[in-house]
CSV table of N, CA and C in Angstrom, one decimal:
chain,number,residue,atom,x,y,z
A,1,UNK,N,173.2,151.7,-14.1
A,1,UNK,CA,172.3,152.0,-13.0
A,1,UNK,C,172.6,150.9,-12.2
A,2,UNK,N,172.2,151.3,-10.9
A,2,UNK,CA,172.5,150.5,-10.1
A,2,UNK,C,171.4,150.1,-9.6
A,3,UNK,N,170.3,148.9,-9.5
A,3,UNK,CA,169.6,148.1,-9.4
A,3,UNK,C,168.9,148.4,-8.4
A,4,UNK,N,169.3,148.9,-6.8
A,4,UNK,CA,168.2,149.2,-6.0
A,4,UNK,C,167.1,150.2,-6.1
A,5,UNK,N,167.8,151.6,-6.7
A,5,UNK,CA,167.6,152.3,-7.5
A,5,UNK,C,165.8,152.0,-7.6
A,6,UNK,N,165.8,150.8,-8.4
A,6,UNK,CA,164.5,150.0,-8.8
A,6,UNK,C,163.0,150.4,-8.0
A,7,UNK,N,164.2,149.7,-6.6
A,7,UNK,CA,163.5,149.6,-6.6
A,7,UNK,C,162.8,150.9,-4.8
A,8,UNK,N,164.0,151.9,-4.3
A,8,UNK,CA,163.1,152.5,-4.6
A,8,UNK,C,162.4,153.6,-4.9
A,9,UNK,N,162.9,154.5,-6.2
A,9,UNK,CA,162.1,154.8,-6.9
A,9,UNK,C,160.5,153.9,-7.4
A,10,UNK,N,160.5,152.1,-7.6
A,10,UNK,CA,159.1,151.8,-7.6
A,10,UNK,C,158.3,152.2,-5.9
A,11,UNK,N,159.1,152.0,-5.7
A,11,UNK,CA,158.6,152.3,-4.0
A,11,UNK,C,157.6,153.8,-3.8
A,12,UNK,N,159.1,155.1,-4.1
A,12,UNK,CA,158.6,156.0,-3.9
A,12,UNK,C,157.3,156.5,-4.9
A,13,UNK,N,157.3,155.7,-6.4
A,13,UNK,CA,156.0,155.8,-6.8
A,13,UNK,C,154.6,155.4,-6.7
A,14,UNK,N,155.0,154.6,-5.6
A,14,UNK,CA,153.3,153.8,-5.2
A,14,UNK,C,153.5,154.6,-3.9
A,15,UNK,N,153.6,154.9,-2.8
A,15,UNK,CA,153.1,156.1,-2.1
A,15,UNK,C,152.8,157.3,-2.9
A,16,UNK,N,153.0,158.1,-3.6
A,16,UNK,CA,152.8,158.9,-4.2
A,16,UNK,C,151.3,158.4,-5.3
A,17,UNK,N,150.5,157.4,-5.6
A,17,UNK,CA,150.3,156.9,-5.9
A,17,UNK,C,150.4,156.5,-8.1
A,18,UNK,N,151.7,156.9,-7.3
A,18,UNK,CA,151.5,156.7,-9.3
A,18,UNK,C,151.9,154.9,-9.7
A,19,UNK,N,151.2,155.2,-11.0
A,19,UNK,CA,151.1,153.6,-11.8
A,19,UNK,C,152.1,153.5,-12.3
A,20,UNK,N,152.7,154.5,-12.3
A,20,UNK,CA,154.0,153.7,-14.0
A,20,UNK,C,154.9,153.6,-13.6
A,21,UNK,N,155.4,152.8,-14.0
A,21,UNK,CA,157.2,151.4,-13.9
A,21,UNK,C,158.0,152.4,-14.4
A,22,UNK,N,158.9,152.5,-13.0
A,22,UNK,CA,160.8,153.1,-13.7
A,22,UNK,C,161.2,152.4,-14.3
A,23,UNK,N,162.0,153.0,-16.0
A,23,UNK,CA,162.0,151.9,-16.7
A,23,UNK,C,163.0,151.3,-16.5
A,24,UNK,N,163.2,150.1,-16.3
A,24,UNK,CA,164.5,149.1,-17.0
A,24,UNK,C,165.0,148.7,-17.7
A,25,UNK,N,166.3,148.3,-17.1
A,25,UNK,CA,167.5,148.5,-18.7
A,25,UNK,C,167.8,146.7,-18.5
A,26,UNK,N,167.0,145.3,-18.1
A,26,UNK,CA,167.8,144.1,-18.0
A,26,UNK,C,167.3,143.3,-19.1
A,27,UNK,N,167.6,142.1,-19.2
A,27,UNK,CA,166.5,141.5,-20.6
A,27,UNK,C,166.6,139.8,-20.1
A,28,UNK,N,165.0,139.2,-20.4
A,28,UNK,CA,165.2,138.8,-19.3
A,28,UNK,C,164.4,137.1,-20.0
A,29,UNK,N,165.1,135.9,-20.4
A,29,UNK,CA,164.3,134.9,-20.7
A,29,UNK,C,163.7,134.2,-21.0
A,30,UNK,N,162.6,134.0,-21.9
A,30,UNK,CA,160.8,133.1,-20.7
A,30,UNK,C,161.1,131.7,-21.4
A,31,UNK,N,161.8,130.3,-20.7
A,31,UNK,CA,161.7,129.2,-21.5
A,31,UNK,C,160.5,128.6,-21.4
A,32,UNK,N,160.0,128.4,-22.4
A,32,UNK,CA,158.1,127.6,-22.0
A,32,UNK,C,158.5,126.4,-23.0
A,33,UNK,N,157.8,124.9,-21.9
A,33,UNK,CA,157.7,123.5,-22.7
A,33,UNK,C,156.4,123.9,-23.1
A,34,UNK,N,156.7,122.6,-24.5
A,34,UNK,CA,155.1,122.6,-25.2
A,34,UNK,C,154.2,121.6,-25.0
A,35,UNK,N,154.6,120.6,-24.3
A,35,UNK,CA,153.4,120.1,-22.9
A,35,UNK,C,152.9,120.5,-22.0
A,36,UNK,N,151.5,120.6,-22.8
A,36,UNK,CA,150.8,121.4,-22.2
A,36,UNK,C,151.1,122.7,-22.2
A,37,UNK,N,151.0,123.4,-23.6
A,37,UNK,CA,150.6,124.6,-23.8
A,37,UNK,C,149.8,125.4,-23.4
A,38,UNK,N,148.9,125.0,-23.4
A,38,UNK,CA,147.9,125.9,-23.2
A,38,UNK,C,148.0,126.3,-21.6
A,39,UNK,N,148.7,125.9,-21.1
A,39,UNK,CA,148.7,125.8,-19.3
A,39,UNK,C,149.5,126.4,-19.7
A,40,UNK,N,151.3,126.2,-20.2
A,40,UNK,CA,151.2,126.6,-19.3
A,40,UNK,C,152.8,128.3,-19.6
A,41,UNK,N,151.2,128.6,-20.8
A,41,UNK,CA,151.9,129.4,-21.5
A,41,UNK,C,150.9,130.9,-20.6
A,42,UNK,N,149.8,130.7,-19.7
A,42,UNK,CA,149.5,131.1,-18.9
A,42,UNK,C,150.7,131.7,-18.0
A,43,UNK,N,151.1,130.4,-17.6
A,43,UNK,CA,152.6,131.5,-16.7
A,43,UNK,C,152.8,132.5,-17.3
A,44,UNK,N,153.8,132.5,-18.4
A,44,UNK,CA,154.6,133.1,-19.9
A,44,UNK,C,153.9,134.8,-19.7
A,45,UNK,N,152.6,134.6,-20.4
A,45,UNK,CA,151.4,135.3,-20.5
A,45,UNK,C,151.7,136.4,-19.5
A,46,UNK,N,151.2,135.6,-18.5
A,46,UNK,CA,151.4,136.9,-17.0
A,46,UNK,C,153.0,137.0,-16.6
A,47,UNK,N,153.7,135.8,-16.7
A,47,UNK,CA,155.0,137.1,-16.7
A,47,UNK,C,155.4,138.0,-17.1
A,48,UNK,N,155.1,137.6,-18.6
A,48,UNK,CA,155.0,139.5,-19.9
A,48,UNK,C,154.9,140.3,-19.4
A,49,UNK,N,153.7,140.4,-19.1
A,49,UNK,CA,152.8,141.6,-17.8
A,49,UNK,C,153.4,142.1,-17.3
A,50,UNK,N,153.8,141.2,-15.9
A,50,UNK,CA,154.1,141.9,-14.5
A,50,UNK,C,155.7,142.6,-15.0
A,51,UNK,N,156.3,142.2,-16.0
A,51,UNK,CA,157.6,142.2,-16.5
A,51,UNK,C,157.4,144.0,-16.6
A,52,UNK,N,155.9,143.9,-17.7
A,52,UNK,CA,155.2,145.3,-18.3
A,52,UNK,C,155.1,146.2,-17.3
A,53,UNK,N,154.3,145.9,-16.2
A,53,UNK,CA,154.1,146.5,-15.0
A,53,UNK,C,155.5,147.2,-14.4
A,54,UNK,N,156.4,146.4,-14.7
A,54,UNK,CA,157.8,146.6,-13.5
A,54,UNK,C,158.3,147.7,-14.5
A,55,UNK,N,158.3,147.9,-16.3
A,55,UNK,CA,159.5,148.8,-16.6
A,55,UNK,C,159.9,147.2,-17.2
A,56,UNK,N,159.2,146.6,-18.3
A,56,UNK,CA,160.5,146.2,-18.6
A,56,UNK,C,159.5,146.0,-20.3
A,57,UNK,N,159.6,146.7,-20.8
A,57,UNK,CA,159.9,146.4,-22.7
A,57,UNK,C,159.0,145.0,-23.0
A,58,UNK,N,158.6,145.7,-23.9
A,58,UNK,CA,158.0,143.9,-24.4
A,58,UNK,C,159.7,143.5,-25.6
A,59,UNK,N,160.1,143.8,-25.7
A,59,UNK,CA,161.8,144.4,-26.6
A,59,UNK,C,162.3,143.3,-25.7
A,60,UNK,N,162.7,144.0,-24.0
A,60,UNK,CA,163.2,143.2,-23.0
A,60,UNK,C,163.3,141.4,-23.0
A,61,UNK,N,162.1,141.3,-23.5
A,61,UNK,CA,161.6,139.4,-22.8
A,61,UNK,C,161.4,138.9,-24.0
A,62,UNK,N,161.8,137.4,-24.0
A,62,UNK,CA,162.6,137.0,-25.4
A,62,UNK,C,162.0,135.1,-25.5
A,63,UNK,N,161.1,135.1,-25.9
A,63,UNK,CA,160.6,133.8,-26.1
A,63,UNK,C,161.5,132.6,-26.7
A,64,UNK,N,161.7,131.4,-25.9
A,64,UNK,CA,161.9,130.6,-26.3
A,64,UNK,C,161.5,129.5,-25.8
A,65,UNK,N,160.9,128.4,-26.8
A,65,UNK,CA,160.0,127.0,-26.4
A,65,UNK,C,161.1,126.0,-26.6
A,66,UNK,N,160.5,125.0,-26.1
A,66,UNK,CA,161.6,123.2,-26.0
A,66,UNK,C,160.5,122.6,-25.6
A,67,UNK,N,160.7,121.3,-27.1
A,67,UNK,CA,160.1,120.5,-26.9
A,67,UNK,C,159.4,120.2,-25.3
A,68,UNK,N,160.0,119.9,-24.0
A,68,UNK,CA,159.5,119.5,-22.7
A,68,UNK,C,160.0,119.6,-22.2
A,69,UNK,N,159.6,119.9,-20.9
A,69,UNK,CA,159.9,120.6,-19.0
A,69,UNK,C,162.4,119.3,-19.6
A,70,UNK,N,162.2,118.7,-20.0
A,70,UNK,CA,163.6,118.3,-19.9
A,70,UNK,C,164.8,118.9,-20.7
A,71,UNK,N,164.1,120.1,-21.7
A,71,UNK,CA,165.2,120.2,-21.9
A,71,UNK,C,165.2,122.2,-21.6
A,72,UNK,N,165.1,121.8,-20.4
A,72,UNK,CA,164.9,123.0,-20.9
A,72,UNK,C,166.3,123.7,-20.0
A,73,UNK,N,167.2,123.1,-19.0
A,73,UNK,CA,168.3,123.2,-18.5
A,73,UNK,C,169.4,123.2,-19.8
A,74,UNK,N,169.7,122.0,-20.1
A,74,UNK,CA,171.0,122.7,-21.1
A,74,UNK,C,170.6,123.9,-22.7
A,75,UNK,N,169.5,124.3,-22.8
A,75,UNK,CA,168.7,125.7,-23.3
A,75,UNK,C,168.9,127.1,-22.4
A,76,UNK,N,168.9,126.6,-20.9
A,76,UNK,CA,168.6,128.1,-19.9
A,76,UNK,C,170.2,128.0,-20.1
A,77,UNK,N,171.5,126.6,-19.7
A,77,UNK,CA,172.8,127.4,-19.5
A,77,UNK,C,172.6,127.3,-21.3
A,78,UNK,N,173.3,127.6,-22.6
A,78,UNK,CA,173.5,128.3,-23.3
A,78,UNK,C,173.1,129.6,-23.0
A,79,UNK,N,172.1,129.9,-22.2
A,79,UNK,CA,171.4,130.7,-22.8
A,79,UNK,C,172.0,131.7,-21.9
A,80,UNK,N,173.1,131.2,-21.0
A,80,UNK,CA,173.5,131.8,-19.8
A,80,UNK,C,174.8,132.6,-20.1
A,81,UNK,N,175.1,131.2,-20.4
A,81,UNK,CA,176.7,131.1,-21.3
A,81,UNK,C,176.9,132.7,-22.5
A,82,UNK,N,175.4,133.1,-23.0
A,82,UNK,CA,175.8,133.9,-24.0
A,82,UNK,C,175.8,134.7,-23.7
A,83,UNK,N,176.0,136.1,-22.8
A,83,UNK,CA,176.0,137.1,-21.9
A,83,UNK,C,175.0,137.7,-22.6
A,84,UNK,N,174.1,137.8,-23.2
A,84,UNK,CA,172.6,138.4,-24.2
A,84,UNK,C,171.2,138.5,-22.8
A,85,UNK,N,171.4,137.7,-21.5
A,85,UNK,CA,170.1,138.2,-20.5
A,85,UNK,C,170.8,137.7,-18.8
A,86,UNK,N,170.4,138.6,-18.4
A,86,UNK,CA,170.6,138.6,-17.0
A,86,UNK,C,170.1,138.6,-16.0
A,87,UNK,N,168.6,137.6,-16.7
A,87,UNK,CA,168.0,136.8,-15.8
A,87,UNK,C,167.3,135.3,-16.8
A,88,UNK,N,166.7,134.0,-16.7
A,88,UNK,CA,166.1,133.3,-17.0
A,88,UNK,C,165.8,132.6,-16.4
A,89,UNK,N,163.8,132.6,-16.7
A,89,UNK,CA,162.8,132.4,-16.2
A,89,UNK,C,161.5,130.6,-17.1
A,90,UNK,N,162.0,130.1,-16.3
A,90,UNK,CA,161.4,128.3,-17.3
A,90,UNK,C,160.1,128.4,-16.4
A,91,UNK,N,159.2,127.9,-17.8
A,91,UNK,CA,157.4,127.6,-17.5
A,91,UNK,C,157.3,126.4,-17.9
A,92,UNK,N,156.9,125.0,-17.0
A,92,UNK,CA,156.7,124.3,-17.3
A,92,UNK,C,155.2,123.4,-16.8
A,93,UNK,N,154.8,122.3,-17.6
A,93,UNK,CA,154.1,121.9,-16.3
A,93,UNK,C,153.9,120.0,-16.7
A,94,UNK,N,155.0,119.3,-15.2
A,94,UNK,CA,155.3,118.1,-15.2
A,94,UNK,C,154.1,116.8,-14.4
A,95,UNK,N,153.3,116.1,-15.2
A,95,UNK,CA,152.5,115.4,-14.7
A,95,UNK,C,153.0,114.9,-14.4
A,96,UNK,N,152.5,114.1,-13.8
A,96,UNK,CA,152.3,112.4,-13.3
A,96,UNK,C,151.5,111.7,-13.8
A,97,UNK,N,151.8,110.4,-14.7
A,97,UNK,CA,151.2,110.0,-16.3
A,97,UNK,C,150.5,108.4,-15.2
A,98,UNK,N,150.8,108.8,-14.3
A,98,UNK,CA,151.4,106.8,-13.3
A,98,UNK,C,152.2,105.8,-13.5
A,99,UNK,N,153.7,106.6,-14.1
A,99,UNK,CA,154.7,105.9,-13.4
A,99,UNK,C,155.5,106.9,-13.8
A,100,UNK,N,156.8,105.9,-13.2
A,100,UNK,CA,157.4,106.7,-11.9
A,100,UNK,C,159.0,107.8,-13.4
A,101,UNK,N,158.7,107.2,-14.0
A,101,UNK,CA,159.2,108.3,-15.4
A,101,UNK,C,159.2,110.5,-14.2
A,102,UNK,N,157.9,110.5,-14.1
A,102,UNK,CA,157.3,112.1,-14.2
A,102,UNK,C,157.9,112.4,-12.9
A,103,UNK,N,159.1,111.7,-11.8
A,103,UNK,CA,160.1,112.0,-11.0
A,103,UNK,C,161.6,112.5,-10.8
A,104,UNK,N,161.6,112.0,-12.0
A,104,UNK,CA,162.8,111.5,-12.4
A,104,UNK,C,163.4,112.2,-13.2
A,105,UNK,N,162.0,112.6,-14.3
A,105,UNK,CA,162.5,114.6,-15.1
A,105,UNK,C,161.9,115.7,-14.4
A,106,UNK,N,160.7,115.8,-13.4
A,106,UNK,CA,161.2,116.8,-12.6
A,106,UNK,C,162.0,117.0,-11.8
A,107,UNK,N,162.9,116.2,-10.9
A,107,UNK,CA,164.3,116.3,-10.4
A,107,UNK,C,165.4,116.3,-11.1
A,108,UNK,N,165.3,116.3,-12.6
A,108,UNK,CA,166.4,116.8,-13.5
A,108,UNK,C,166.4,117.8,-14.2
A,109,UNK,N,165.0,118.3,-13.8
A,109,UNK,CA,165.0,119.5,-14.6
A,109,UNK,C,165.5,120.8,-13.3
A,110,UNK,N,164.1,120.6,-12.1
A,110,UNK,CA,164.5,122.0,-11.8
A,110,UNK,C,166.9,121.7,-11.1
A,111,UNK,N,167.3,120.5,-10.5
A,111,UNK,CA,167.9,120.3,-10.3
A,111,UNK,C,168.6,120.2,-11.4
A,112,UNK,N,168.8,120.7,-12.7
A,112,UNK,CA,169.6,121.2,-14.5
A,112,UNK,C,169.6,122.5,-14.1
A,113,UNK,N,168.2,123.5,-13.2
A,113,UNK,CA,168.5,125.1,-13.8
A,113,UNK,C,168.8,125.6,-12.7
A,114,UNK,N,168.9,124.4,-11.6
A,114,UNK,CA,169.9,125.2,-10.4
A,114,UNK,C,171.4,125.6,-10.3
A,115,UNK,N,172.2,124.2,-11.5
A,115,UNK,CA,173.3,124.3,-11.4
A,115,UNK,C,173.7,125.5,-12.5
A,116,UNK,N,172.5,125.5,-13.9
A,116,UNK,CA,173.2,126.6,-14.4
A,116,UNK,C,172.7,127.6,-14.2
A,117,UNK,N,172.5,128.4,-12.7
A,117,UNK,CA,172.5,129.2,-12.4
A,117,UNK,C,173.1,129.7,-11.8
A,118,UNK,N,173.8,128.3,-10.5
A,118,UNK,CA,175.2,127.9,-10.5
A,118,UNK,C,176.9,128.3,-11.0
A,119,UNK,N,176.6,128.5,-11.6
A,119,UNK,CA,177.8,127.2,-12.2
A,119,UNK,C,177.7,128.5,-13.2
A,120,UNK,N,176.9,129.7,-14.3
A,120,UNK,CA,177.1,130.5,-14.6
A,120,UNK,C,176.8,131.8,-13.9
A,121,UNK,N,176.1,132.2,-12.5
A,121,UNK,CA,176.3,133.6,-12.1
A,121,UNK,C,175.8,134.1,-12.9
A,122,UNK,N,173.5,133.2,-13.1
A,122,UNK,CA,172.1,133.9,-13.8
A,122,UNK,C,171.5,133.5,-13.3
A,123,UNK,N,171.0,134.3,-12.9
A,123,UNK,CA,169.2,134.1,-12.3
A,123,UNK,C,169.2,132.5,-13.0
A,124,UNK,N,168.5,131.7,-12.5
A,124,UNK,CA,167.3,131.0,-13.5
A,124,UNK,C,166.1,130.6,-12.8
A,125,UNK,N,164.8,131.1,-12.8
A,125,UNK,CA,164.2,130.4,-12.4
A,125,UNK,C,163.2,130.0,-12.6
A,126,UNK,N,162.3,128.7,-11.6
A,126,UNK,CA,160.9,128.3,-12.3
A,126,UNK,C,159.9,128.5,-11.5
A,127,UNK,N,159.0,128.8,-12.7
A,127,UNK,CA,158.0,127.8,-13.0
A,127,UNK,C,157.3,127.0,-13.3
A,128,UNK,N,158.5,126.2,-12.9
A,128,UNK,CA,157.7,124.3,-13.2
A,128,UNK,C,157.3,123.2,-12.7
A,129,UNK,N,156.1,123.6,-12.8
A,129,UNK,CA,154.9,123.1,-12.0
A,129,UNK,C,154.7,121.8,-11.9
A,130,UNK,N,154.6,120.7,-10.9
A,130,UNK,CA,154.4,119.3,-10.2
A,130,UNK,C,153.9,118.6,-10.2
A,131,UNK,N,152.9,118.4,-10.8
A,131,UNK,CA,151.8,118.4,-9.6
A,131,UNK,C,151.6,116.2,-9.4
A,132,UNK,N,151.0,116.4,-8.5
A,132,UNK,CA,150.9,115.2,-7.9
A,132,UNK,C,149.7,114.0,-8.9
A,133,UNK,N,149.0,115.6,-8.6
A,133,UNK,CA,147.2,114.3,-9.2
A,133,UNK,C,147.0,115.8,-10.4
A,134,UNK,N,146.8,114.9,-11.2
A,134,UNK,CA,146.3,116.7,-11.9
A,134,UNK,C,145.5,114.8,-13.6
A,135,UNK,N,144.8,115.4,-14.1
A,135,UNK,CA,143.5,115.4,-14.8
A,135,UNK,C,142.7,115.6,-16.1
A,136,UNK,N,143.4,114.9,-16.9
A,136,UNK,CA,142.4,115.8,-18.6
A,136,UNK,C,141.5,116.7,-18.6
A,137,UNK,N,140.6,116.9,-17.3
A,137,UNK,CA,138.9,116.9,-17.4
A,137,UNK,C,139.2,118.5,-17.1
A,138,UNK,N,138.5,119.4,-17.6
A,138,UNK,CA,137.5,120.4,-17.5
A,138,UNK,C,138.6,120.8,-15.9
A,139,UNK,N,137.6,119.9,-14.9
A,139,UNK,CA,138.7,121.3,-13.5
A,139,UNK,C,139.5,121.1,-13.1
A,140,UNK,N,140.3,120.3,-12.9
A,140,UNK,CA,141.1,120.6,-13.3
A,140,UNK,C,143.3,121.3,-14.3
A,141,UNK,N,141.7,121.3,-15.5
A,141,UNK,CA,142.9,122.4,-16.8
A,141,UNK,C,142.0,123.6,-16.6
A,142,UNK,N,140.6,123.8,-16.0
A,142,UNK,CA,140.7,125.2,-15.3
A,142,UNK,C,141.4,125.5,-14.5
A,143,UNK,N,141.2,124.7,-13.5
A,143,UNK,CA,142.4,125.1,-12.0
A,143,UNK,C,143.4,125.7,-12.5
A,144,UNK,N,144.8,124.0,-13.4
A,144,UNK,CA,145.2,125.1,-13.5
A,144,UNK,C,146.4,125.6,-14.3
A,145,UNK,N,145.3,125.8,-15.3
A,145,UNK,CA,145.1,127.3,-16.1
A,145,UNK,C,145.9,128.6,-15.1
A,146,UNK,N,144.2,128.6,-14.6
A,146,UNK,CA,144.4,129.8,-13.5
A,146,UNK,C,145.5,129.5,-12.3
A,147,UNK,N,146.0,128.8,-12.1
A,147,UNK,CA,147.0,127.8,-11.2
A,147,UNK,C,148.6,129.4,-12.1
A,148,UNK,N,148.7,129.1,-13.2
A,148,UNK,CA,149.8,129.2,-14.0
A,148,UNK,C,149.7,131.1,-14.1
A,149,UNK,N,148.4,131.0,-14.3
A,149,UNK,CA,148.3,132.9,-14.1
A,149,UNK,C,149.8,133.3,-12.9
A,150,UNK,N,148.8,132.5,-11.8
A,150,UNK,CA,149.3,133.5,-10.5
A,150,UNK,C,150.3,132.9,-10.2
A,151,UNK,N,151.0,131.7,-10.3
A,151,UNK,CA,152.6,131.5,-11.0
A,151,UNK,C,153.3,132.3,-11.5
A,152,UNK,N,152.9,132.6,-12.7
A,152,UNK,CA,153.3,133.4,-14.0
A,152,UNK,C,154.6,134.5,-12.8
A,153,UNK,N,152.6,135.5,-12.2
A,153,UNK,CA,153.1,137.2,-11.9
A,153,UNK,C,153.7,136.8,-10.9
A,154,UNK,N,154.3,135.4,-9.4
A,154,UNK,CA,155.0,134.9,-8.7
A,154,UNK,C,156.8,135.3,-9.0
A,155,UNK,N,156.7,134.8,-10.4
A,155,UNK,CA,157.7,133.5,-10.9
A,155,UNK,C,158.7,135.6,-12.1
A,156,UNK,N,157.6,136.5,-12.1
A,156,UNK,CA,158.0,137.9,-12.7
A,156,UNK,C,158.7,138.6,-11.3
A,157,UNK,N,157.6,138.5,-10.0
A,157,UNK,CA,158.2,139.3,-9.1
A,157,UNK,C,159.2,138.1,-8.4
A,158,UNK,N,158.9,137.3,-8.4
A,158,UNK,CA,161.0,137.5,-7.5
A,158,UNK,C,162.2,137.3,-8.4
A,159,UNK,N,162.1,137.0,-10.3
A,159,UNK,CA,162.9,137.4,-11.2
A,159,UNK,C,164.0,139.2,-11.0
A,160,UNK,N,162.6,139.2,-10.7
A,160,UNK,CA,163.2,141.0,-10.6
A,160,UNK,C,163.6,141.5,-9.5
A,161,UNK,N,163.0,140.9,-8.2
A,161,UNK,CA,163.5,141.3,-6.6
A,161,UNK,C,165.3,140.4,-6.8
A,162,UNK,N,165.4,139.1,-7.4
A,162,UNK,CA,166.2,139.1,-6.9
A,162,UNK,C,167.8,140.0,-8.2
A,163,UNK,N,167.2,139.8,-9.5
A,163,UNK,CA,168.2,140.5,-10.1
A,163,UNK,C,168.0,142.6,-9.5
A,164,UNK,N,166.6,143.5,-8.3
A,164,UNK,CA,167.5,143.6,-8.3
A,164,UNK,C,168.6,143.7,-6.5
A,165,UNK,N,168.4,142.7,-5.9
A,165,UNK,CA,169.4,141.8,-5.2
A,165,UNK,C,170.9,142.0,-5.4
A,166,UNK,N,171.0,141.3,-6.6
A,166,UNK,CA,172.1,141.3,-7.1
A,166,UNK,C,173.0,142.3,-7.2
A,167,UNK,N,171.7,143.5,-8.1
A,167,UNK,CA,172.8,144.9,-8.6
A,167,UNK,C,172.6,145.5,-7.7
A,168,UNK,N,172.8,145.1,-6.0
A,168,UNK,CA,173.0,146.2,-5.2
A,168,UNK,C,174.0,145.2,-4.7
A,169,UNK,N,173.8,144.7,-5.3
A,169,UNK,CA,175.5,143.9,-4.2
A,169,UNK,C,176.5,144.9,-4.9
A,170,UNK,N,177.8,144.9,-4.7
A,170,UNK,CA,179.1,145.8,-4.6
A,170,UNK,C,180.4,144.8,-4.4
A,171,UNK,N,180.7,144.8,-5.5
A,171,UNK,CA,181.8,143.6,-5.8
A,171,UNK,C,183.1,143.8,-5.6
A,172,UNK,N,184.1,143.4,-5.5
A,172,UNK,CA,185.3,144.5,-4.5
A,172,UNK,C,186.7,144.6,-5.6
A,173,UNK,N,186.9,145.3,-5.9
A,173,UNK,CA,187.6,146.8,-6.9
A,173,UNK,C,186.6,147.7,-7.9
A,174,UNK,N,185.2,147.1,-8.7
A,174,UNK,CA,184.3,147.6,-9.1
A,174,UNK,C,183.3,148.4,-8.2
A,175,UNK,N,183.9,149.3,-7.6
A,175,UNK,CA,182.8,149.9,-7.0
A,175,UNK,C,183.1,151.7,-6.9
């Protein structure tokens, strides 16, 4: 099915005041780092809810966990090459613990994810947040839990828009 159909059908439903989503046929993998799991899973859960609102059933969204953000690019590459997923979403919180390592990890993870999507042509989207200042007191914990909900919705919307854009492309010889 042409993915641009989903955009047009969703727009038509919105104009008519309908709230039900048009079913979609894509499969998405969500990778979550276990560091700060209580915060990171806010993004995962919000993304899953947004996918469901947009027509992906829960069975089309598969969850994976990795020890930390540093392990995301390798699993993303393996999943992309498996051919089972149309897109991959990564969620993590890389905090500055007062050592230089945080900047190295951040760069390695984001660069690795970009390389995976360019090498495999499977979109890899990021809800990997790297705040400059993070302290484990209740104000920051509450702020980041709420912020990750927003980022989960945004990454799901970006994922679906990317899939729609890619689906609308017609490759030579595949018309």
